[in-house]
């Protein structure tokens, strides 16, 4: 009788341990943003010049944190991507900001390496707008499907990169 009770207790203990350990997963929630109907978040691309604490979120325009797009917080930088469909293609806005007040960073060289839904690659040269305080690129002839974008930013010699996935 004692052996049966001991066996039952061991089985229940192991089940408890496995359910506690196996049930946790570290995922990033991804909810649709107003500018991009179904974005998925991905991790930033670490470079030697980036600090170790990186986080990925969706910013809501009302929270004072961003413009409502996909966000990569990396070191002292806030990178944010907004994608909107236009009749001629895709309008891509990319915000490079720094500090707690998210001050715009002008003068960076920003290039995007875009993988289209068919697997082909395109390079996007982002241009800074002094008026809008962010970088912009356009993609004409943009078929429906999932896009993967790696944004490579050179900020006065410091490399800051972000990876994004979106479906316009």
Short mmCIF file of C-alpha atoms in Angstrom, two decimals:
data_model
loop_
_atom_site.label_atom_id
_atom_site.label_comp_id
_atom_site.label_asym_id
_atom_site.label_seq_id
_atom_site.Cartn_x
_atom_site.Cartn_y
_atom_site.Cartn_z
CA UNK A 1 0.00 0.00 0.00
CA UNK A 2 2.81 2.39 0.90
CA UNK A 3 4.51 1.66 -2.44
CA UNK A 4 1.34 2.58 -4.35
CA UNK A 5 0.91 5.83 -2.43
CA UNK A 6 4.59 6.69 -2.93
CA UNK A 7 4.30 5.92 -6.66
CA UNK A 8 1.21 8.12 -7.02
CA UNK A 9 2.93 10.99 -5.19
CA UNK A 10 6.04 10.67 -7.41
CA UNK A 11 3.98 10.63 -10.61
CA UNK A 12 1.98 13.67 -9.50
CA UNK A 13 5.18 15.48 -8.51
CA UNK A 14 6.80 14.77 -11.88
CA UNK A 15 3.65 15.85 -13.71
CA UNK A 16 3.67 19.10 -11.77
CA UNK A 17 7.35 19.73 -12.56
CA UNK A 18 6.92 18.99 -16.28
CA UNK A 19 3.81 21.12 -16.59
CA UNK A 20 5.55 24.04 -14.88
CA UNK A 21 8.69 23.78 -17.02
CA UNK A 22 7.13 22.87 -20.34
CA UNK A 23 4.34 25.42 -20.31
CA UNK A 24 6.45 28.55 -20.45
CA UNK A 25 7.49 30.08 -23.72
CA UNK A 26 9.12 33.42 -24.32
CA UNK A 27 7.21 35.00 -27.15
CA UNK A 28 6.66 38.53 -28.32
CA UNK A 29 3.05 39.44 -28.74
CA UNK A 30 2.18 40.96 -32.03
CA UNK A 31 -1.04 42.78 -32.51
CA UNK A 32 -2.01 44.59 -35.66
CA UNK A 33 -1.09 48.23 -35.87
CA UNK A 34 -3.20 50.82 -37.66
CA UNK A 35 -0.66 51.31 -40.46
CA UNK A 36 0.08 47.63 -41.04
CA UNK A 37 -2.84 45.20 -40.84
CA UNK A 38 -0.93 42.11 -39.68
CA UNK A 39 2.69 42.72 -38.67
CA UNK A 40 4.80 40.12 -37.00
CA UNK A 41 7.62 41.11 -34.73
CA UNK A 42 11.13 39.84 -34.97
CA UNK A 43 14.29 40.40 -33.05
CA UNK A 44 16.78 43.12 -33.78
CA UNK A 45 20.01 42.11 -35.45
CA UNK A 46 22.69 42.43 -32.80
CA UNK A 47 25.91 44.17 -33.77
CA UNK A 48 29.03 44.78 -31.70
CA UNK A 49 28.07 48.41 -31.14
CA UNK A 50 24.62 47.58 -29.73
CA UNK A 51 23.94 47.17 -26.02
CA UNK A 52 22.64 43.89 -24.67
CA UNK A 53 19.12 45.00 -23.69
CA UNK A 54 16.93 44.89 -26.79
CA UNK A 55 13.16 44.71 -26.80
CA UNK A 56 10.52 44.51 -29.50
CA UNK A 57 6.99 45.89 -29.16
CA UNK A 58 4.16 47.54 -31.00
CA UNK A 59 3.82 51.19 -30.06
CA UNK A 60 0.41 52.73 -29.71
CA UNK A 61 0.21 56.37 -30.83
CA UNK A 62 -1.68 57.31 -27.67
CA UNK A 63 0.94 55.97 -25.25
CA UNK A 64 3.53 58.63 -26.10
CA UNK A 65 6.00 55.89 -26.96
CA UNK A 66 5.84 55.96 -30.74
CA UNK A 67 3.86 56.37 -33.91
CA UNK A 68 1.89 53.11 -33.76
CA UNK A 69 4.24 50.88 -35.76
CA UNK A 70 6.60 48.02 -35.05
CA UNK A 71 9.29 49.07 -32.57
CA UNK A 72 12.77 47.78 -31.81
CA UNK A 73 14.37 49.26 -28.69
CA UNK A 74 18.10 48.69 -28.93
CA UNK A 75 20.52 50.33 -26.56
CA UNK A 76 19.80 54.05 -26.55
CA UNK A 77 17.90 53.90 -29.84
CA UNK A 78 14.20 53.56 -30.65
CA UNK A 79 13.63 52.19 -34.18
CA UNK A 80 10.09 52.22 -35.50
CA UNK A 81 8.62 51.02 -38.80
CA UNK A 82 5.29 52.12 -40.28
CA UNK A 83 4.10 50.72 -43.62
CA UNK A 84 1.13 52.00 -45.58
CA UNK A 85 -0.28 50.87 -48.90
CA UNK A 86 -0.77 53.56 -51.53
CA UNK A 87 -2.15 53.28 -55.07
CA UNK A 88 1.38 53.27 -56.51
CA UNK A 89 2.85 50.79 -54.00
CA UNK A 90 4.09 50.89 -50.41
CA UNK A 91 5.03 53.97 -48.39
CA UNK A 92 7.56 52.98 -45.71
CA UNK A 93 8.32 55.33 -42.81
CA UNK A 94 11.27 54.56 -40.52
CA UNK A 95 11.86 56.49 -37.32
CA UNK A 96 15.32 56.57 -35.72
CA UNK A 97 15.11 58.19 -32.30
CA UNK A 98 17.27 58.26 -29.19
CA UNK A 99 17.00 58.95 -25.49
CA UNK A 100 14.02 58.84 -23.18
CA UNK A 101 12.40 61.73 -25.04
CA UNK A 102 12.79 59.92 -28.40
CA UNK A 103 14.60 62.79 -30.08
CA UNK A 104 14.81 62.30 -33.88
CA UNK A 105 18.21 61.29 -35.24
CA UNK A 106 19.01 63.09 -38.50
CA UNK A 107 22.03 62.47 -40.69
CA UNK A 108 22.11 58.68 -40.42
CA UNK A 109 22.65 56.53 -43.50
CA UNK A 110 19.65 54.20 -43.58
CA UNK A 111 19.38 51.33 -46.07
CA UNK A 112 16.77 48.59 -46.17
CA UNK A 113 17.28 45.07 -47.46
CA UNK A 114 13.79 43.91 -48.39
CA UNK A 115 12.73 40.35 -49.18
CA UNK A 116 9.54 40.34 -51.25
CA UNK A 117 6.83 37.66 -50.93
CA UNK A 118 8.24 35.82 -53.97
CA UNK A 119 11.69 35.60 -52.32
CA UNK A 120 13.37 38.22 -54.50
CA UNK A 121 15.46 40.96 -52.86
CA UNK A 122 15.38 44.76 -53.20
CA UNK A 123 17.50 47.47 -51.65
CA UNK A 124 15.71 50.55 -50.34
CA UNK A 125 17.53 53.84 -49.78
CA UNK A 126 15.73 55.77 -47.06
CA UNK A 127 15.76 59.58 -47.29
CA UNK A 128 15.42 61.85 -44.25
CA UNK A 129 12.66 64.46 -44.15
CA UNK A 130 13.52 67.50 -42.02
CA UNK A 131 9.83 68.39 -41.97
CA UNK A 132 8.53 64.98 -40.85
CA UNK A 133 11.60 64.04 -38.74
CA UNK A 134 11.87 60.49 -40.10
CA UNK A 135 13.23 58.45 -43.00
CA UNK A 136 11.05 57.43 -45.94
CA UNK A 137 11.25 54.92 -48.79
CA UNK A 138 8.77 53.89 -51.47
CA UNK A 139 8.28 50.51 -53.09
CA UNK A 140 6.39 50.48 -56.37
CA UNK A 141 4.83 47.30 -57.70
CA UNK A 142 4.30 45.71 -54.28
CA UNK A 143 2.51 42.34 -54.52
CA UNK A 144 0.42 41.04 -51.63
CA UNK A 145 2.13 38.79 -49.10
CA UNK A 146 4.65 38.79 -46.29
CA UNK A 147 7.71 41.05 -46.51
CA UNK A 148 10.90 40.79 -44.46
CA UNK A 149 12.92 43.96 -43.98
CA UNK A 150 16.34 44.43 -42.42
CA UNK A 151 17.08 48.10 -41.82
CA UNK A 152 20.78 48.94 -41.59
CA UNK A 153 21.47 52.29 -39.95
CA UNK A 154 24.86 53.98 -39.69
CA UNK A 155 24.63 56.73 -37.08
CA UNK A 156 27.94 58.60 -37.09
CA UNK A 157 29.85 55.33 -37.47
CA UNK A 158 27.68 53.36 -35.02
CA UNK A 159 25.82 50.44 -36.62
CA UNK A 160 22.23 50.02 -35.43
CA UNK A 161 20.11 47.40 -37.20
CA UNK A 162 16.51 46.29 -36.91
CA UNK A 163 14.57 43.36 -38.41
CA UNK A 164 10.90 43.64 -39.25
CA UNK A 165 8.24 41.48 -40.88
CA UNK A 166 5.02 42.91 -42.27
CA UNK A 167 2.06 42.11 -44.48
CA UNK A 168 0.57 45.29 -45.99
#
